[in-house]
mmCIF file with all atom_site columns, C-alpha atoms in Angstrom:
data_model
loop_
_atom_site.group_PDB
_atom_site.id
_atom_site.type_symbol
_atom_site.label_atom_id
_atom_site.label_alt_id
_atom_site.label_comp_id
_atom_site.label_asym_id
_atom_site.label_entity_id
_atom_site.label_seq_id
_atom_site.pdbx_PDB_ins_code
_atom_site.Cartn_x
_atom_site.Cartn_y
_atom_site.Cartn_z
_atom_site.occupancy
_atom_site.B_iso_or_equiv
_atom_site.pdbx_formal_charge
_atom_site.auth_seq_id
_atom_site.auth_comp_id
_atom_site.auth_asym_id
_atom_site.auth_atom_id
_atom_site.pdbx_PDB_model_num
ATOM 1   C CA . MET A 1 1   ? 13.652 -5.718  2.466   1.00 41.00 ? 1   MET A CA 1
ATOM 2   C CA . ARG A 1 2   ? 15.662 -5.996  5.682   1.00 48.00 ? 2   ARG A CA 1
ATOM 3   C CA . ALA A 1 3   ? 15.165 -9.788  5.583   1.00 52.00 ? 3   ALA A CA 1
ATOM 4   C CA . VAL A 1 4   ? 18.080 -9.884  3.130   1.00 53.00 ? 4   VAL A CA 1
ATOM 5   C CA . VAL A 1 5   ? 20.705 -10.536 5.805   1.00 57.00 ? 5   VAL A CA 1
ATOM 6   C CA . PRO A 1 6   ? 19.339 -13.863 7.131   1.00 58.00 ? 6   PRO A CA 1
ATOM 7   C CA . GLN A 1 7   ? 19.422 -15.201 3.545   1.00 66.00 ? 7   GLN A CA 1
ATOM 8   C CA . LEU A 1 8   ? 23.181 -14.668 3.251   1.00 68.00 ? 8   LEU A CA 1
ATOM 9   C CA . PRO A 1 9   ? 25.335 -17.547 4.517   1.00 75.00 ? 9   PRO A CA 1
ATOM 10  C CA . GLU A 1 10  ? 26.580 -17.047 8.092   1.00 81.00 ? 10  GLU A CA 1
ATOM 11  C CA . PHE A 1 11  ? 30.268 -17.009 7.154   1.00 81.00 ? 11  PHE A CA 1
ATOM 12  C CA . LEU A 1 12  ? 29.607 -14.322 4.524   1.00 76.00 ? 12  LEU A CA 1
ATOM 13  C CA . ARG A 1 13  ? 27.694 -12.206 7.039   1.00 77.00 ? 13  ARG A CA 1
ATOM 14  C CA . GLU A 1 14  ? 30.610 -12.451 9.474   1.00 83.00 ? 14  GLU A CA 1
ATOM 15  C CA . LEU A 1 15  ? 33.164 -11.484 6.828   1.00 82.00 ? 15  LEU A CA 1
ATOM 16  C CA . LEU A 1 16  ? 31.079 -8.528  5.664   1.00 80.00 ? 16  LEU A CA 1
ATOM 17  C CA . THR A 1 17  ? 31.022 -7.141  9.195   1.00 83.00 ? 17  THR A CA 1
ATOM 18  C CA . SER A 1 18  ? 34.772 -7.582  9.714   1.00 85.00 ? 18  SER A CA 1
ATOM 19  C CA . ASP A 1 19  ? 37.678 -5.192  9.105   1.00 86.00 ? 19  ASP A CA 1
ATOM 20  C CA . VAL A 1 20  ? 38.235 -6.733  5.664   1.00 91.00 ? 20  VAL A CA 1
ATOM 21  C CA . ALA A 1 21  ? 34.643 -6.246  4.520   1.00 91.00 ? 21  ALA A CA 1
ATOM 22  C CA . PHE A 1 22  ? 35.481 -4.270  1.362   1.00 95.00 ? 22  PHE A CA 1
ATOM 23  C CA . VAL A 1 23  ? 38.125 -6.782  0.246   1.00 95.00 ? 23  VAL A CA 1
ATOM 24  C CA . VAL A 1 24  ? 35.708 -9.654  0.861   1.00 92.00 ? 24  VAL A CA 1
ATOM 25  C CA . LEU A 1 25  ? 32.971 -7.787  -1.007  1.00 94.00 ? 25  LEU A CA 1
ATOM 26  C CA . PHE A 1 26  ? 35.274 -7.307  -3.999  1.00 96.00 ? 26  PHE A CA 1
ATOM 27  C CA . VAL A 1 27  ? 36.143 -11.046 -4.072  1.00 95.00 ? 27  VAL A CA 1
ATOM 28  C CA . VAL A 1 28  ? 32.462 -11.962 -3.754  1.00 93.00 ? 28  VAL A CA 1
ATOM 29  C CA . PHE A 1 29  ? 31.620 -9.759  -6.736  1.00 95.00 ? 29  PHE A CA 1
ATOM 30  C CA . VAL A 1 30  ? 34.476 -11.176 -8.808  1.00 96.00 ? 30  VAL A CA 1
ATOM 31  C CA . LEU A 1 31  ? 33.031 -14.654 -8.185  1.00 94.00 ? 31  LEU A CA 1
ATOM 32  C CA . GLU A 1 32  ? 29.510 -13.423 -8.959  1.00 93.00 ? 32  GLU A CA 1
ATOM 33  C CA . GLY A 1 33  ? 30.662 -11.811 -12.205 1.00 94.00 ? 33  GLY A CA 1
ATOM 34  C CA . ALA A 1 34  ? 32.464 -14.988 -13.264 1.00 94.00 ? 34  ALA A CA 1
ATOM 35  C CA . MET A 1 35  ? 29.248 -16.964 -12.613 1.00 91.00 ? 35  MET A CA 1
ATOM 36  C CA . LEU A 1 36  ? 30.986 -18.942 -9.846  1.00 91.00 ? 36  LEU A CA 1
ATOM 37  C CA . LEU A 1 37  ? 29.036 -17.693 -6.829  1.00 85.00 ? 37  LEU A CA 1
ATOM 38  C CA . TYR A 1 38  ? 26.441 -20.293 -6.012  1.00 77.00 ? 38  TYR A CA 1
ATOM 39  C CA . ILE A 1 39  ? 25.927 -19.483 -2.322  1.00 75.00 ? 39  ILE A CA 1
ATOM 40  C CA . ALA A 1 40  ? 23.828 -16.327 -2.641  1.00 74.00 ? 40  ALA A CA 1
ATOM 41  C CA . PRO A 1 41  ? 21.659 -14.785 -5.357  1.00 80.00 ? 41  PRO A CA 1
ATOM 42  C CA . SER A 1 42  ? 23.308 -11.773 -6.990  1.00 83.00 ? 42  SER A CA 1
ATOM 43  C CA . GLU A 1 43  ? 20.318 -9.562  -6.255  1.00 86.00 ? 43  GLU A CA 1
ATOM 44  C CA . LEU A 1 44  ? 20.953 -9.972  -2.508  1.00 85.00 ? 44  LEU A CA 1
ATOM 45  C CA . LEU A 1 45  ? 24.605 -8.946  -2.502  1.00 89.00 ? 45  LEU A CA 1
ATOM 46  C CA . VAL A 1 46  ? 24.352 -5.147  -2.620  1.00 92.00 ? 46  VAL A CA 1
ATOM 47  C CA . PRO A 1 47  ? 21.375 -4.967  -0.234  1.00 89.00 ? 47  PRO A CA 1
ATOM 48  C CA . GLY A 1 48  ? 23.126 -7.395  2.127   1.00 86.00 ? 48  GLY A CA 1
ATOM 49  C CA . ALA A 1 49  ? 26.307 -5.312  2.009   1.00 90.00 ? 49  ALA A CA 1
ATOM 50  C CA . LEU A 1 50  ? 24.320 -2.145  2.713   1.00 91.00 ? 50  LEU A CA 1
ATOM 51  C CA . VAL A 1 51  ? 22.798 -3.741  5.805   1.00 88.00 ? 51  VAL A CA 1
ATOM 52  C CA . LEU A 1 52  ? 26.024 -5.280  7.098   1.00 87.00 ? 52  LEU A CA 1
ATOM 53  C CA . ILE A 1 53  ? 28.566 -2.615  6.140   1.00 91.00 ? 53  ILE A CA 1
ATOM 54  C CA . GLY A 1 54  ? 26.224 0.344   6.327   1.00 90.00 ? 54  GLY A CA 1
ATOM 55  C CA . GLU A 1 55  ? 24.131 2.503   4.034   1.00 91.00 ? 55  GLU A CA 1
ATOM 56  C CA . GLU A 1 56  ? 26.560 5.376   4.596   1.00 93.00 ? 56  GLU A CA 1
ATOM 57  C CA . TYR A 1 57  ? 28.983 3.395   2.399   1.00 94.00 ? 57  TYR A CA 1
ATOM 58  C CA . LEU A 1 58  ? 26.575 3.255   -0.538  1.00 95.00 ? 58  LEU A CA 1
ATOM 59  C CA . LEU A 1 59  ? 28.947 4.728   -3.142  1.00 96.00 ? 59  LEU A CA 1
ATOM 60  C CA . PRO A 1 60  ? 31.998 2.609   -2.192  1.00 96.00 ? 60  PRO A CA 1
ATOM 61  C CA . ILE A 1 61  ? 29.802 -0.502  -2.118  1.00 96.00 ? 61  ILE A CA 1
ATOM 62  C CA . LEU A 1 62  ? 28.460 0.295   -5.604  1.00 97.00 ? 62  LEU A CA 1
ATOM 63  C CA . ALA A 1 63  ? 31.969 0.988   -6.913  1.00 97.00 ? 63  ALA A CA 1
ATOM 64  C CA . ILE A 1 64  ? 33.260 -2.289  -5.489  1.00 97.00 ? 64  ILE A CA 1
ATOM 65  C CA . ALA A 1 65  ? 30.252 -4.194  -6.859  1.00 97.00 ? 65  ALA A CA 1
ATOM 66  C CA . VAL A 1 66  ? 30.712 -2.821  -10.377 1.00 97.00 ? 66  VAL A CA 1
ATOM 67  C CA . ALA A 1 67  ? 34.491 -3.245  -10.378 1.00 98.00 ? 67  ALA A CA 1
ATOM 68  C CA . GLY A 1 68  ? 34.395 -6.758  -8.919  1.00 97.00 ? 68  GLY A CA 1
ATOM 69  C CA . ALA A 1 69  ? 31.611 -8.048  -11.148 1.00 97.00 ? 69  ALA A CA 1
ATOM 70  C CA . THR A 1 70  ? 33.279 -6.535  -14.212 1.00 98.00 ? 70  THR A CA 1
ATOM 71  C CA . VAL A 1 71  ? 36.611 -8.190  -13.348 1.00 98.00 ? 71  VAL A CA 1
ATOM 72  C CA . GLY A 1 72  ? 34.839 -11.531 -12.897 1.00 97.00 ? 72  GLY A CA 1
ATOM 73  C CA . GLN A 1 73  ? 32.924 -11.194 -16.151 1.00 97.00 ? 73  GLN A CA 1
ATOM 74  C CA . TYR A 1 74  ? 36.092 -10.207 -17.954 1.00 98.00 ? 74  TYR A CA 1
ATOM 75  C CA . GLY A 1 75  ? 37.775 -13.371 -16.717 1.00 97.00 ? 75  GLY A CA 1
ATOM 76  C CA . LEU A 1 76  ? 34.875 -15.472 -18.013 1.00 96.00 ? 76  LEU A CA 1
ATOM 77  C CA . PHE A 1 77  ? 34.896 -13.481 -21.267 1.00 97.00 ? 77  PHE A CA 1
ATOM 78  C CA . LEU A 1 78  ? 38.601 -14.315 -21.761 1.00 98.00 ? 78  LEU A CA 1
ATOM 79  C CA . VAL A 1 79  ? 38.015 -18.003 -21.022 1.00 97.00 ? 79  VAL A CA 1
ATOM 80  C CA . ALA A 1 80  ? 35.228 -18.028 -23.632 1.00 96.00 ? 80  ALA A CA 1
ATOM 81  C CA . LYS A 1 81  ? 37.286 -16.036 -26.135 1.00 97.00 ? 81  LYS A CA 1
ATOM 82  C CA . TYR A 1 82  ? 40.414 -18.180 -25.896 1.00 97.00 ? 82  TYR A CA 1
ATOM 83  C CA . GLY A 1 83  ? 39.081 -21.475 -24.571 1.00 96.00 ? 83  GLY A CA 1
ATOM 84  C CA . GLY A 1 84  ? 36.059 -21.776 -26.815 1.00 94.00 ? 84  GLY A CA 1
ATOM 85  C CA . ARG A 1 85  ? 32.663 -23.368 -26.586 1.00 94.00 ? 85  ARG A CA 1
ATOM 86  C CA . GLU A 1 86  ? 33.687 -27.008 -26.175 1.00 94.00 ? 86  GLU A CA 1
ATOM 87  C CA . TYR A 1 87  ? 36.146 -26.135 -23.429 1.00 96.00 ? 87  TYR A CA 1
ATOM 88  C CA . LEU A 1 88  ? 33.520 -24.272 -21.407 1.00 93.00 ? 88  LEU A CA 1
ATOM 89  C CA . LEU A 1 89  ? 30.853 -26.904 -21.880 1.00 92.00 ? 89  LEU A CA 1
ATOM 90  C CA . SER A 1 90  ? 33.272 -29.563 -20.614 1.00 94.00 ? 90  SER A CA 1
ATOM 91  C CA . ARG A 1 91  ? 33.953 -27.706 -17.326 1.00 93.00 ? 91  ARG A CA 1
ATOM 92  C CA . SER A 1 92  ? 31.964 -28.778 -14.258 1.00 91.00 ? 92  SER A CA 1
ATOM 93  C CA . TRP A 1 93  ? 32.018 -25.220 -12.851 1.00 91.00 ? 93  TRP A CA 1
ATOM 94  C CA . PHE A 1 94  ? 30.313 -23.855 -15.982 1.00 91.00 ? 94  PHE A CA 1
ATOM 95  C CA . ARG A 1 95  ? 26.615 -24.245 -15.272 1.00 86.00 ? 95  ARG A CA 1
ATOM 96  C CA . LEU A 1 96  ? 25.028 -23.379 -18.600 1.00 85.00 ? 96  LEU A CA 1
ATOM 97  C CA . ASP A 1 97  ? 24.011 -26.362 -20.664 1.00 88.00 ? 97  ASP A CA 1
ATOM 98  C CA . GLU A 1 98  ? 24.296 -26.398 -24.437 1.00 91.00 ? 98  GLU A CA 1
ATOM 99  C CA . SER A 1 99  ? 20.646 -25.481 -25.102 1.00 93.00 ? 99  SER A CA 1
ATOM 100 C CA . LYS A 1 100 ? 20.812 -22.376 -22.896 1.00 90.00 ? 100 LYS A CA 1
ATOM 101 C CA . LEU A 1 101 ? 24.127 -21.414 -24.400 1.00 92.00 ? 101 LEU A CA 1
ATOM 102 C CA . ASP A 1 102 ? 22.591 -21.777 -27.885 1.00 93.00 ? 102 ASP A CA 1
ATOM 103 C CA . ARG A 1 103 ? 19.754 -19.472 -26.831 1.00 93.00 ? 103 ARG A CA 1
ATOM 104 C CA . PHE A 1 104 ? 22.170 -16.789 -25.567 1.00 93.00 ? 104 PHE A CA 1
ATOM 105 C CA . ASP A 1 105 ? 24.320 -17.174 -28.682 1.00 92.00 ? 105 ASP A CA 1
ATOM 106 C CA . GLY A 1 106 ? 21.184 -16.463 -30.715 1.00 94.00 ? 106 GLY A CA 1
ATOM 107 C CA . TRP A 1 107 ? 20.480 -13.328 -28.710 1.00 93.00 ? 107 TRP A CA 1
ATOM 108 C CA . PHE A 1 108 ? 24.000 -12.097 -29.336 1.00 94.00 ? 108 PHE A CA 1
ATOM 109 C CA . GLU A 1 109 ? 23.803 -12.880 -33.051 1.00 94.00 ? 109 GLU A CA 1
ATOM 110 C CA . ARG A 1 110 ? 20.466 -11.111 -33.360 1.00 94.00 ? 110 ARG A CA 1
ATOM 111 C CA . TRP A 1 111 ? 21.088 -7.996  -31.263 1.00 94.00 ? 111 TRP A CA 1
ATOM 112 C CA . GLY A 1 112 ? 24.874 -7.677  -31.211 1.00 93.00 ? 112 GLY A CA 1
ATOM 113 C CA . PRO A 1 113 ? 27.022 -6.182  -28.473 1.00 94.00 ? 113 PRO A CA 1
ATOM 114 C CA . LEU A 1 114 ? 24.185 -4.122  -26.991 1.00 93.00 ? 114 LEU A CA 1
ATOM 115 C CA . VAL A 1 115 ? 22.823 -7.244  -25.330 1.00 94.00 ? 115 VAL A CA 1
ATOM 116 C CA . VAL A 1 116 ? 25.835 -7.293  -22.997 1.00 96.00 ? 116 VAL A CA 1
ATOM 117 C CA . PRO A 1 117 ? 24.796 -4.243  -20.942 1.00 96.00 ? 117 PRO A CA 1
ATOM 118 C CA . ALA A 1 118 ? 21.104 -5.048  -21.396 1.00 94.00 ? 118 ALA A CA 1
ATOM 119 C CA . SER A 1 119 ? 21.528 -8.554  -20.013 1.00 93.00 ? 119 SER A CA 1
ATOM 120 C CA . ASN A 1 120 ? 23.724 -7.299  -17.172 1.00 93.00 ? 120 ASN A CA 1
ATOM 121 C CA . ALA A 1 121 ? 20.997 -4.894  -16.139 1.00 93.00 ? 121 ALA A CA 1
ATOM 122 C CA . MET A 1 122 ? 18.291 -7.575  -15.848 1.00 90.00 ? 122 MET A CA 1
ATOM 123 C CA . LEU A 1 123 ? 17.482 -10.237 -13.291 1.00 85.00 ? 123 LEU A CA 1
ATOM 124 C CA . PHE A 1 124 ? 18.043 -13.844 -14.361 1.00 82.00 ? 124 PHE A CA 1
ATOM 125 C CA . THR A 1 125 ? 20.216 -12.986 -17.371 1.00 84.00 ? 125 THR A CA 1
ATOM 126 C CA . ARG A 1 126 ? 23.072 -11.219 -15.552 1.00 85.00 ? 126 ARG A CA 1
ATOM 127 C CA . GLY A 1 127 ? 26.317 -12.156 -17.187 1.00 85.00 ? 127 GLY A CA 1
ATOM 128 C CA . MET A 1 128 ? 24.803 -14.710 -19.536 1.00 89.00 ? 128 MET A CA 1
ATOM 129 C CA . LEU A 1 129 ? 25.898 -12.794 -22.638 1.00 94.00 ? 129 LEU A CA 1
ATOM 130 C CA . THR A 1 130 ? 29.502 -12.669 -21.430 1.00 95.00 ? 130 THR A CA 1
ATOM 131 C CA . VAL A 1 131 ? 30.223 -16.044 -22.998 1.00 95.00 ? 131 VAL A CA 1
ATOM 132 C CA . PRO A 1 132 ? 28.714 -15.340 -26.448 1.00 96.00 ? 132 PRO A CA 1
ATOM 133 C CA . ALA A 1 133 ? 30.597 -12.008 -26.472 1.00 96.00 ? 133 ALA A CA 1
ATOM 134 C CA . GLY A 1 134 ? 33.798 -13.957 -25.921 1.00 96.00 ? 134 GLY A CA 1
ATOM 135 C CA . PHE A 1 135 ? 32.925 -16.465 -28.614 1.00 96.00 ? 135 PHE A CA 1
ATOM 136 C CA . ALA A 1 136 ? 32.294 -13.560 -31.013 1.00 95.00 ? 136 ALA A CA 1
ATOM 137 C CA . GLU A 1 137 ? 35.760 -12.207 -30.176 1.00 93.00 ? 137 GLU A CA 1
ATOM 138 C CA . MET A 1 138 ? 34.438 -8.797  -29.183 1.00 96.00 ? 138 MET A CA 1
ATOM 139 C CA . SER A 1 139 ? 37.228 -6.373  -28.328 1.00 97.00 ? 139 SER A CA 1
ATOM 140 C CA . SER A 1 140 ? 38.208 -6.444  -24.669 1.00 97.00 ? 140 SER A CA 1
ATOM 141 C CA . ARG A 1 141 ? 37.815 -2.690  -24.253 1.00 97.00 ? 141 ARG A CA 1
ATOM 142 C CA . ARG A 1 142 ? 34.314 -2.688  -25.695 1.00 97.00 ? 142 ARG A CA 1
ATOM 143 C CA . PHE A 1 143 ? 33.308 -5.655  -23.552 1.00 98.00 ? 143 PHE A CA 1
ATOM 144 C CA . LEU A 1 144 ? 34.633 -4.039  -20.369 1.00 98.00 ? 144 LEU A CA 1
ATOM 145 C CA . VAL A 1 145 ? 32.768 -0.770  -21.009 1.00 98.00 ? 145 VAL A CA 1
ATOM 146 C CA . LEU A 1 146 ? 29.488 -2.492  -21.902 1.00 97.00 ? 146 LEU A CA 1
ATOM 147 C CA . SER A 1 147 ? 29.733 -4.978  -19.049 1.00 97.00 ? 147 SER A CA 1
ATOM 148 C CA . ALA A 1 148 ? 30.461 -2.268  -16.476 1.00 98.00 ? 148 ALA A CA 1
ATOM 149 C CA . ALA A 1 149 ? 27.623 -0.072  -17.775 1.00 97.00 ? 149 ALA A CA 1
ATOM 150 C CA . GLY A 1 150 ? 25.028 -2.827  -17.435 1.00 97.00 ? 150 GLY A CA 1
ATOM 151 C CA . THR A 1 151 ? 26.327 -3.838  -14.023 1.00 96.00 ? 151 THR A CA 1
ATOM 152 C CA . LEU A 1 152 ? 26.197 -0.222  -12.842 1.00 97.00 ? 152 LEU A CA 1
ATOM 153 C CA . VAL A 1 153 ? 22.525 0.000   -13.843 1.00 96.00 ? 153 VAL A CA 1
ATOM 154 C CA . PHE A 1 154 ? 21.688 -3.309  -12.121 1.00 95.00 ? 154 PHE A CA 1
ATOM 155 C CA . GLU A 1 155 ? 23.525 -2.635  -8.856  1.00 95.00 ? 155 GLU A CA 1
ATOM 156 C CA . THR A 1 156 ? 22.313 0.972   -8.641  1.00 96.00 ? 156 THR A CA 1
ATOM 157 C CA . ALA A 1 157 ? 18.722 -0.147  -9.133  1.00 94.00 ? 157 ALA A CA 1
ATOM 158 C CA . LEU A 1 158 ? 19.092 -2.720  -6.351  1.00 92.00 ? 158 LEU A CA 1
ATOM 159 C CA . ALA A 1 159 ? 20.624 -0.143  -4.011  1.00 93.00 ? 159 ALA A CA 1
ATOM 160 C CA . VAL A 1 160 ? 17.957 2.460   -4.743  1.00 92.00 ? 160 VAL A CA 1
ATOM 161 C CA . LEU A 1 161 ? 15.143 -0.054  -4.287  1.00 90.00 ? 161 LEU A CA 1
ATOM 162 C CA . PHE A 1 162 ? 16.659 -1.247  -1.047  1.00 89.00 ? 162 PHE A CA 1
ATOM 163 C CA . VAL A 1 163 ? 17.448 2.148   0.452   1.00 86.00 ? 163 VAL A CA 1
ATOM 164 C CA . PHE A 1 164 ? 14.245 3.926   -0.562  1.00 84.00 ? 164 PHE A CA 1
ATOM 165 C CA . GLY A 1 165 ? 11.989 0.866   -0.571  1.00 80.00 ? 165 GLY A CA 1
ATOM 166 C CA . GLY A 1 166 ? 13.181 -0.085  2.897   1.00 65.00 ? 166 GLY A CA 1
ATOM 167 C CA . ARG A 1 167 ? 12.272 3.364   4.208   1.00 53.00 ? 167 ARG A CA 1
ATOM 168 C CA . VAL A 1 168 ? 8.815  3.204   2.659   1.00 43.00 ? 168 VAL A CA 1
ATOM 169 C CA . VAL A 1 169 ? 8.088  -0.399  3.688   1.00 41.00 ? 169 VAL A CA 1
ATOM 170 C CA . GLY A 1 170 ? 10.144 -0.609  6.899   1.00 40.00 ? 170 GLY A CA 1
#
């Protein structure tokens, strides 16, 4: 588990050990939530922060992770809600192709708003239902609550696995 740090880019490691670590962590999570962070897998961010900033900061790191990711997802949600499908698909920074977007739209149509926290709590689907929720014009308040709940489950699970798994394995 402690091999997390070498997998983070050098500049990110340096920033996360600086005096502005919590601000940088918040920005990183905003980018991750908005599906714009391509430099590090989301499942490495909380464990990497725990190593670099310190496990004694577990609760602030989790709070920053949930707040940042939720802000980022909310931004993407608003772009989907007001920009629409064609707008998103025409953007080079939006990395879901039409077939994947169709699949996630189908999930949202079938299961409704509950897929937002469920998808946020799982590897490989984190944030993917943000866009269909926006297309469906879900209320902002409901989206924010559901998004934050799923992100809290995901980030807490990563932290617990890292902290307790690292003690068992390491």
